[in-house]
mmCIF file with all atom_site columns, C-alpha atoms and ligand atoms in Angstrom:
data_model
loop_
_atom_site.group_PDB
_atom_site.id
_atom_site.type_symbol
_atom_site.label_atom_id
_atom_site.label_alt_id
_atom_site.label_comp_id
_atom_site.label_asym_id
_atom_site.label_entity_id
_atom_site.label_seq_id
_atom_site.pdbx_PDB_ins_code
_atom_site.Cartn_x
_atom_site.Cartn_y
_atom_site.Cartn_z
_atom_site.occupancy
_atom_site.B_iso_or_equiv
_atom_site.pdbx_formal_charge
_atom_site.auth_seq_id
_atom_site.auth_comp_id
_atom_site.auth_asym_id
_atom_site.auth_atom_id
_atom_site.pdbx_PDB_model_num
ATOM   1   C  CA  . UNK A 1 1   ? 54.634 24.606 -15.880 1.00 0.00 ? 1   UNK A CA  1
ATOM   2   C  CA  . UNK A 1 2   ? 54.158 24.814 -12.537 1.00 0.00 ? 2   UNK A CA  1
ATOM   3   C  CA  . UNK A 1 3   ? 52.457 28.338 -13.231 1.00 0.00 ? 3   UNK A CA  1
ATOM   4   C  CA  . UNK A 1 4   ? 49.720 26.670 -15.230 1.00 0.00 ? 4   UNK A CA  1
ATOM   5   C  CA  . UNK A 1 5   ? 48.550 24.493 -13.126 1.00 0.00 ? 5   UNK A CA  1
ATOM   6   C  CA  . UNK A 1 6   ? 48.546 27.199 -10.930 1.00 0.00 ? 6   UNK A CA  1
ATOM   7   C  CA  . UNK A 1 7   ? 46.266 28.962 -13.386 1.00 0.00 ? 7   UNK A CA  1
ATOM   8   C  CA  . UNK A 1 8   ? 44.206 26.511 -13.963 1.00 0.00 ? 8   UNK A CA  1
ATOM   9   C  CA  . UNK A 1 9   ? 43.716 25.976 -10.487 1.00 0.00 ? 9   UNK A CA  1
ATOM   10  C  CA  . UNK A 1 10  ? 42.771 29.389 -9.871  1.00 0.00 ? 10  UNK A CA  1
ATOM   11  C  CA  . UNK A 1 11  ? 40.082 29.729 -12.566 1.00 0.00 ? 11  UNK A CA  1
ATOM   12  C  CA  . UNK A 1 12  ? 38.416 26.508 -11.400 1.00 0.00 ? 12  UNK A CA  1
ATOM   13  C  CA  . UNK A 1 13  ? 37.320 27.742 -8.163  1.00 0.00 ? 13  UNK A CA  1
ATOM   14  C  CA  . UNK A 1 14  ? 36.277 30.727 -9.296  1.00 0.00 ? 14  UNK A CA  1
ATOM   15  C  CA  . UNK A 1 15  ? 34.565 29.999 -12.133 1.00 0.00 ? 15  UNK A CA  1
ATOM   16  C  CA  . UNK A 1 16  ? 32.981 27.092 -9.339  1.00 0.00 ? 16  UNK A CA  1
ATOM   17  C  CA  . UNK A 1 17  ? 31.697 29.812 -7.742  1.00 0.00 ? 17  UNK A CA  1
ATOM   18  C  CA  . UNK A 1 18  ? 30.487 31.922 -10.640 1.00 0.00 ? 18  UNK A CA  1
ATOM   19  C  CA  . UNK A 1 19  ? 29.430 29.680 -12.782 1.00 0.00 ? 19  UNK A CA  1
ATOM   20  C  CA  . UNK A 1 20  ? 26.032 30.870 -13.413 1.00 0.00 ? 20  UNK A CA  1
ATOM   21  C  CA  . UNK A 1 21  ? 27.153 34.107 -14.240 1.00 0.00 ? 21  UNK A CA  1
ATOM   22  C  CA  . UNK A 1 22  ? 28.136 35.768 -17.605 1.00 0.00 ? 22  UNK A CA  1
ATOM   23  C  CA  . UNK A 1 23  ? 31.555 35.373 -19.420 1.00 0.00 ? 23  UNK A CA  1
ATOM   24  C  CA  . UNK A 1 24  ? 33.085 39.403 -18.208 1.00 0.00 ? 24  UNK A CA  1
ATOM   25  C  CA  . UNK A 1 25  ? 31.874 39.209 -14.863 1.00 0.00 ? 25  UNK A CA  1
ATOM   26  C  CA  . UNK A 1 26  ? 35.217 39.356 -13.017 1.00 0.00 ? 26  UNK A CA  1
ATOM   27  C  CA  . UNK A 1 27  ? 37.013 42.229 -13.500 1.00 0.00 ? 27  UNK A CA  1
ATOM   28  C  CA  . UNK A 1 28  ? 39.850 41.986 -11.545 1.00 0.00 ? 28  UNK A CA  1
ATOM   29  C  CA  . UNK A 1 29  ? 41.015 38.274 -9.213  1.00 0.00 ? 29  UNK A CA  1
ATOM   30  C  CA  . UNK A 1 30  ? 43.424 39.399 -7.045  1.00 0.00 ? 30  UNK A CA  1
ATOM   31  C  CA  . UNK A 1 31  ? 46.207 37.019 -5.741  1.00 0.00 ? 31  UNK A CA  1
ATOM   32  C  CA  . UNK A 1 32  ? 48.879 36.588 -2.570  1.00 0.00 ? 32  UNK A CA  1
ATOM   33  C  CA  . UNK A 1 33  ? 52.166 34.774 -4.215  1.00 0.00 ? 33  UNK A CA  1
ATOM   34  C  CA  . UNK A 1 34  ? 55.270 34.050 -1.453  1.00 0.00 ? 34  UNK A CA  1
ATOM   35  C  CA  . UNK A 1 35  ? 58.687 35.458 -2.494  1.00 0.00 ? 35  UNK A CA  1
ATOM   36  C  CA  . UNK A 1 36  ? 59.514 31.873 -1.700  1.00 0.00 ? 36  UNK A CA  1
ATOM   37  C  CA  . UNK A 1 37  ? 56.773 29.969 -3.701  1.00 0.00 ? 37  UNK A CA  1
ATOM   38  C  CA  . UNK A 1 38  ? 59.142 29.593 -6.743  1.00 0.00 ? 38  UNK A CA  1
ATOM   39  C  CA  . UNK A 1 39  ? 56.472 31.526 -8.398  1.00 0.00 ? 39  UNK A CA  1
ATOM   40  C  CA  . UNK A 1 40  ? 57.133 33.526 -11.710 1.00 0.00 ? 40  UNK A CA  1
ATOM   41  C  CA  . UNK A 1 41  ? 55.048 36.738 -11.576 1.00 0.00 ? 41  UNK A CA  1
ATOM   42  C  CA  . UNK A 1 42  ? 55.015 37.367 -15.410 1.00 0.00 ? 42  UNK A CA  1
ATOM   43  C  CA  . UNK A 1 43  ? 54.778 33.501 -16.555 1.00 0.00 ? 43  UNK A CA  1
ATOM   44  C  CA  . UNK A 1 44  ? 51.831 33.447 -13.632 1.00 0.00 ? 44  UNK A CA  1
ATOM   45  C  CA  . UNK A 1 45  ? 49.651 36.517 -15.714 1.00 0.00 ? 45  UNK A CA  1
ATOM   46  C  CA  . UNK A 1 46  ? 50.273 35.046 -18.831 1.00 0.00 ? 46  UNK A CA  1
ATOM   47  C  CA  . UNK A 1 47  ? 49.400 31.285 -17.763 1.00 0.00 ? 47  UNK A CA  1
ATOM   48  C  CA  . UNK A 1 48  ? 46.089 33.123 -16.185 1.00 0.00 ? 48  UNK A CA  1
ATOM   49  C  CA  . UNK A 1 49  ? 45.513 34.939 -19.581 1.00 0.00 ? 49  UNK A CA  1
ATOM   50  C  CA  . UNK A 1 50  ? 44.987 31.203 -21.111 1.00 0.00 ? 50  UNK A CA  1
ATOM   51  C  CA  . UNK A 1 51  ? 43.076 29.351 -18.136 1.00 0.00 ? 51  UNK A CA  1
ATOM   52  C  CA  . UNK A 1 52  ? 40.440 32.256 -18.201 1.00 0.00 ? 52  UNK A CA  1
ATOM   53  C  CA  . UNK A 1 53  ? 38.885 31.730 -21.924 1.00 0.00 ? 53  UNK A CA  1
ATOM   54  C  CA  . UNK A 1 54  ? 36.048 30.406 -22.036 1.00 0.00 ? 54  UNK A CA  1
ATOM   55  C  CA  . UNK A 1 55  ? 35.137 31.173 -18.240 1.00 0.00 ? 55  UNK A CA  1
ATOM   56  C  CA  . UNK A 1 56  ? 33.340 33.164 -16.884 1.00 0.00 ? 56  UNK A CA  1
ATOM   57  C  CA  . UNK A 1 57  ? 36.648 34.941 -15.720 1.00 0.00 ? 57  UNK A CA  1
ATOM   58  C  CA  . UNK A 1 58  ? 37.545 35.817 -19.360 1.00 0.00 ? 58  UNK A CA  1
ATOM   59  C  CA  . UNK A 1 59  ? 39.144 39.600 -20.118 1.00 0.00 ? 59  UNK A CA  1
ATOM   60  C  CA  . UNK A 1 60  ? 39.945 39.535 -16.054 1.00 0.00 ? 60  UNK A CA  1
ATOM   61  C  CA  . UNK A 1 61  ? 42.938 40.784 -15.063 1.00 0.00 ? 61  UNK A CA  1
ATOM   62  C  CA  . UNK A 1 62  ? 44.888 39.293 -12.425 1.00 0.00 ? 62  UNK A CA  1
ATOM   63  C  CA  . UNK A 1 63  ? 46.572 41.239 -9.635  1.00 0.00 ? 63  UNK A CA  1
ATOM   64  C  CA  . UNK A 1 64  ? 49.462 40.582 -7.605  1.00 0.00 ? 64  UNK A CA  1
ATOM   65  C  CA  . UNK A 1 65  ? 50.266 40.715 -3.948  1.00 0.00 ? 65  UNK A CA  1
ATOM   66  C  CA  . UNK A 1 66  ? 54.336 39.321 -3.358  1.00 0.00 ? 66  UNK A CA  1
ATOM   67  C  CA  . UNK A 1 67  ? 54.532 38.213 0.175   1.00 0.00 ? 67  UNK A CA  1
ATOM   68  C  CA  . UNK A 1 68  ? 58.241 38.785 1.393   1.00 0.00 ? 68  UNK A CA  1
ATOM   69  C  CA  . UNK A 1 69  ? 59.736 35.829 2.961   1.00 0.00 ? 69  UNK A CA  1
ATOM   70  C  CA  . UNK A 1 70  ? 60.641 35.507 6.687   1.00 0.00 ? 70  UNK A CA  1
ATOM   71  C  CA  . UNK A 1 71  ? 61.689 33.395 8.909   1.00 0.00 ? 71  UNK A CA  1
ATOM   72  C  CA  . UNK A 1 72  ? 62.085 33.204 12.437  1.00 0.00 ? 72  UNK A CA  1
ATOM   73  C  CA  . UNK A 1 73  ? 65.146 31.708 14.571  1.00 0.00 ? 73  UNK A CA  1
ATOM   74  C  CA  . UNK A 1 74  ? 63.466 29.155 16.495  1.00 0.00 ? 74  UNK A CA  1
ATOM   75  C  CA  . UNK A 1 75  ? 66.444 29.020 19.545  1.00 0.00 ? 75  UNK A CA  1
ATOM   76  C  CA  . UNK A 1 76  ? 66.666 32.501 20.186  1.00 0.00 ? 76  UNK A CA  1
ATOM   77  C  CA  . UNK A 1 77  ? 63.276 33.608 18.553  1.00 0.00 ? 77  UNK A CA  1
ATOM   78  C  CA  . UNK A 1 78  ? 64.718 36.777 15.724  1.00 0.00 ? 78  UNK A CA  1
ATOM   79  C  CA  . UNK A 1 79  ? 63.139 37.111 12.803  1.00 0.00 ? 79  UNK A CA  1
ATOM   80  C  CA  . UNK A 1 80  ? 64.462 38.618 9.624   1.00 0.00 ? 80  UNK A CA  1
ATOM   81  C  CA  . UNK A 1 81  ? 63.729 39.320 6.052   1.00 0.00 ? 81  UNK A CA  1
ATOM   82  C  CA  . UNK A 1 82  ? 64.843 35.765 3.708   1.00 0.00 ? 82  UNK A CA  1
ATOM   83  C  CA  . UNK A 1 83  ? 65.299 37.420 0.258   1.00 0.00 ? 83  UNK A CA  1
ATOM   84  C  CA  . UNK A 1 84  ? 65.708 35.529 -2.460  1.00 0.00 ? 84  UNK A CA  1
ATOM   85  C  CA  . UNK A 1 85  ? 67.098 32.906 -2.732  1.00 0.00 ? 85  UNK A CA  1
ATOM   86  C  CA  . UNK A 1 86  ? 66.455 32.628 0.882   1.00 0.00 ? 86  UNK A CA  1
ATOM   87  C  CA  . UNK A 1 87  ? 68.482 33.319 4.202   1.00 0.00 ? 87  UNK A CA  1
ATOM   88  C  CA  . UNK A 1 88  ? 67.545 30.777 6.578   1.00 0.00 ? 88  UNK A CA  1
ATOM   89  C  CA  . UNK A 1 89  ? 70.722 31.378 9.359   1.00 0.00 ? 89  UNK A CA  1
ATOM   90  C  CA  . UNK A 1 90  ? 69.934 33.614 12.147  1.00 0.00 ? 90  UNK A CA  1
ATOM   91  C  CA  . UNK A 1 91  ? 71.411 37.367 11.924  1.00 0.00 ? 91  UNK A CA  1
ATOM   92  C  CA  . UNK A 1 92  ? 71.728 37.222 15.601  1.00 0.00 ? 92  UNK A CA  1
ATOM   93  C  CA  . UNK A 1 93  ? 73.017 33.637 16.883  1.00 0.00 ? 93  UNK A CA  1
ATOM   94  C  CA  . UNK A 1 94  ? 73.674 31.787 13.607  1.00 0.00 ? 94  UNK A CA  1
ATOM   95  C  CA  . UNK A 1 95  ? 71.360 28.748 14.243  1.00 0.00 ? 95  UNK A CA  1
ATOM   96  C  CA  . UNK A 1 96  ? 70.422 27.139 11.284  1.00 0.00 ? 96  UNK A CA  1
ATOM   97  C  CA  . UNK A 1 97  ? 67.197 26.224 12.970  1.00 0.00 ? 97  UNK A CA  1
ATOM   98  C  CA  . UNK A 1 98  ? 65.111 28.380 11.664  1.00 0.00 ? 98  UNK A CA  1
ATOM   99  C  CA  . UNK A 1 99  ? 61.090 28.348 10.191  1.00 0.00 ? 99  UNK A CA  1
ATOM   100 C  CA  . UNK A 1 100 ? 59.539 29.776 7.629   1.00 0.00 ? 100 UNK A CA  1
ATOM   101 C  CA  . UNK A 1 101 ? 56.744 32.045 8.839   1.00 0.00 ? 101 UNK A CA  1
ATOM   102 C  CA  . UNK A 1 102 ? 55.647 33.771 5.326   1.00 0.00 ? 102 UNK A CA  1
ATOM   103 C  CA  . UNK A 1 103 ? 56.747 33.684 2.097   1.00 0.00 ? 103 UNK A CA  1
ATOM   104 C  CA  . UNK A 1 104 ? 55.080 30.326 0.884   1.00 0.00 ? 104 UNK A CA  1
ATOM   105 C  CA  . UNK A 1 105 ? 51.601 31.253 0.460   1.00 0.00 ? 105 UNK A CA  1
ATOM   106 C  CA  . UNK A 1 106 ? 49.254 31.234 -2.900  1.00 0.00 ? 106 UNK A CA  1
ATOM   107 C  CA  . UNK A 1 107 ? 46.442 32.328 -1.934  1.00 0.00 ? 107 UNK A CA  1
ATOM   108 C  CA  . UNK A 1 108 ? 43.212 34.166 -3.942  1.00 0.00 ? 108 UNK A CA  1
ATOM   109 C  CA  . UNK A 1 109 ? 41.952 37.231 -2.071  1.00 0.00 ? 109 UNK A CA  1
ATOM   110 C  CA  . UNK A 1 110 ? 39.446 38.771 -3.595  1.00 0.00 ? 110 UNK A CA  1
ATOM   111 C  CA  . UNK A 1 111 ? 37.280 38.348 -6.577  1.00 0.00 ? 111 UNK A CA  1
ATOM   112 C  CA  . UNK A 1 112 ? 36.177 41.781 -7.818  1.00 0.00 ? 112 UNK A CA  1
ATOM   113 C  CA  . UNK A 1 113 ? 33.048 41.925 -10.199 1.00 0.00 ? 113 UNK A CA  1
ATOM   114 C  CA  . UNK A 1 114 ? 31.522 44.139 -12.293 1.00 0.00 ? 114 UNK A CA  1
ATOM   115 C  CA  . UNK A 1 115 ? 28.492 45.487 -11.649 1.00 0.00 ? 115 UNK A CA  1
ATOM   116 C  CA  . UNK A 1 116 ? 26.058 45.108 -14.399 1.00 0.00 ? 116 UNK A CA  1
ATOM   117 C  CA  . UNK A 1 117 ? 23.237 47.897 -13.102 1.00 0.00 ? 117 UNK A CA  1
ATOM   118 C  CA  . UNK A 1 118 ? 25.811 50.701 -12.968 1.00 0.00 ? 118 UNK A CA  1
ATOM   119 C  CA  . UNK A 1 119 ? 27.180 50.424 -16.937 1.00 0.00 ? 119 UNK A CA  1
ATOM   120 C  CA  . UNK A 1 120 ? 25.784 53.643 -18.404 1.00 0.00 ? 120 UNK A CA  1
ATOM   121 C  CA  . UNK A 1 121 ? 24.598 54.924 -21.311 1.00 0.00 ? 121 UNK A CA  1
ATOM   122 C  CA  . UNK A 1 122 ? 26.742 55.752 -24.806 1.00 0.00 ? 122 UNK A CA  1
ATOM   123 C  CA  . UNK A 1 123 ? 25.975 59.542 -25.037 1.00 0.00 ? 123 UNK A CA  1
ATOM   124 C  CA  . UNK A 1 124 ? 24.249 60.356 -28.240 1.00 0.00 ? 124 UNK A CA  1
ATOM   125 C  CA  . UNK A 1 125 ? 26.367 61.773 -30.506 1.00 0.00 ? 125 UNK A CA  1
ATOM   126 C  CA  . UNK A 1 126 ? 23.743 64.197 -32.530 1.00 0.00 ? 126 UNK A CA  1
ATOM   127 C  CA  . UNK A 1 127 ? 24.317 66.735 -30.572 1.00 0.00 ? 127 UNK A CA  1
ATOM   128 C  CA  . UNK A 1 128 ? 27.645 67.430 -30.360 1.00 0.00 ? 128 UNK A CA  1
ATOM   129 C  CA  . UNK A 1 129 ? 28.072 69.436 -33.787 1.00 0.00 ? 129 UNK A CA  1
HETATM 130 ZN ZN1 . LIG B 2 .   ? 68.852 33.119 16.808  1.00 0.00 ? 201 LIG B ZN1 1
#
């Protein structure tokens, strides 16, 4: 399953960078995923949760930024959104010599970590009545 191997790769990369941190340190991992990368977001979310278990990423949320597919015509330079499934012939000159300029991204944008120094202490319940 494509999403599972992708999720494992992301977790290994972040886990390797934060190896000495306690579990639960990572709050959010933000990924850039191209529209044409062949990734099903729901499947990636599910796989990510499984891949995080037993690592410093346990309990972390995955945020996916979808990058729309874009192509550029080689002969005339026109650029258009490919859509999905991708449309790769030029709307201006009808050439099929197009190059993808966006939409195949698969990369970690950022990792948000909890700040353990600012966790508020619980309010005493005895003063409530
Ligand atoms: Zn063209």
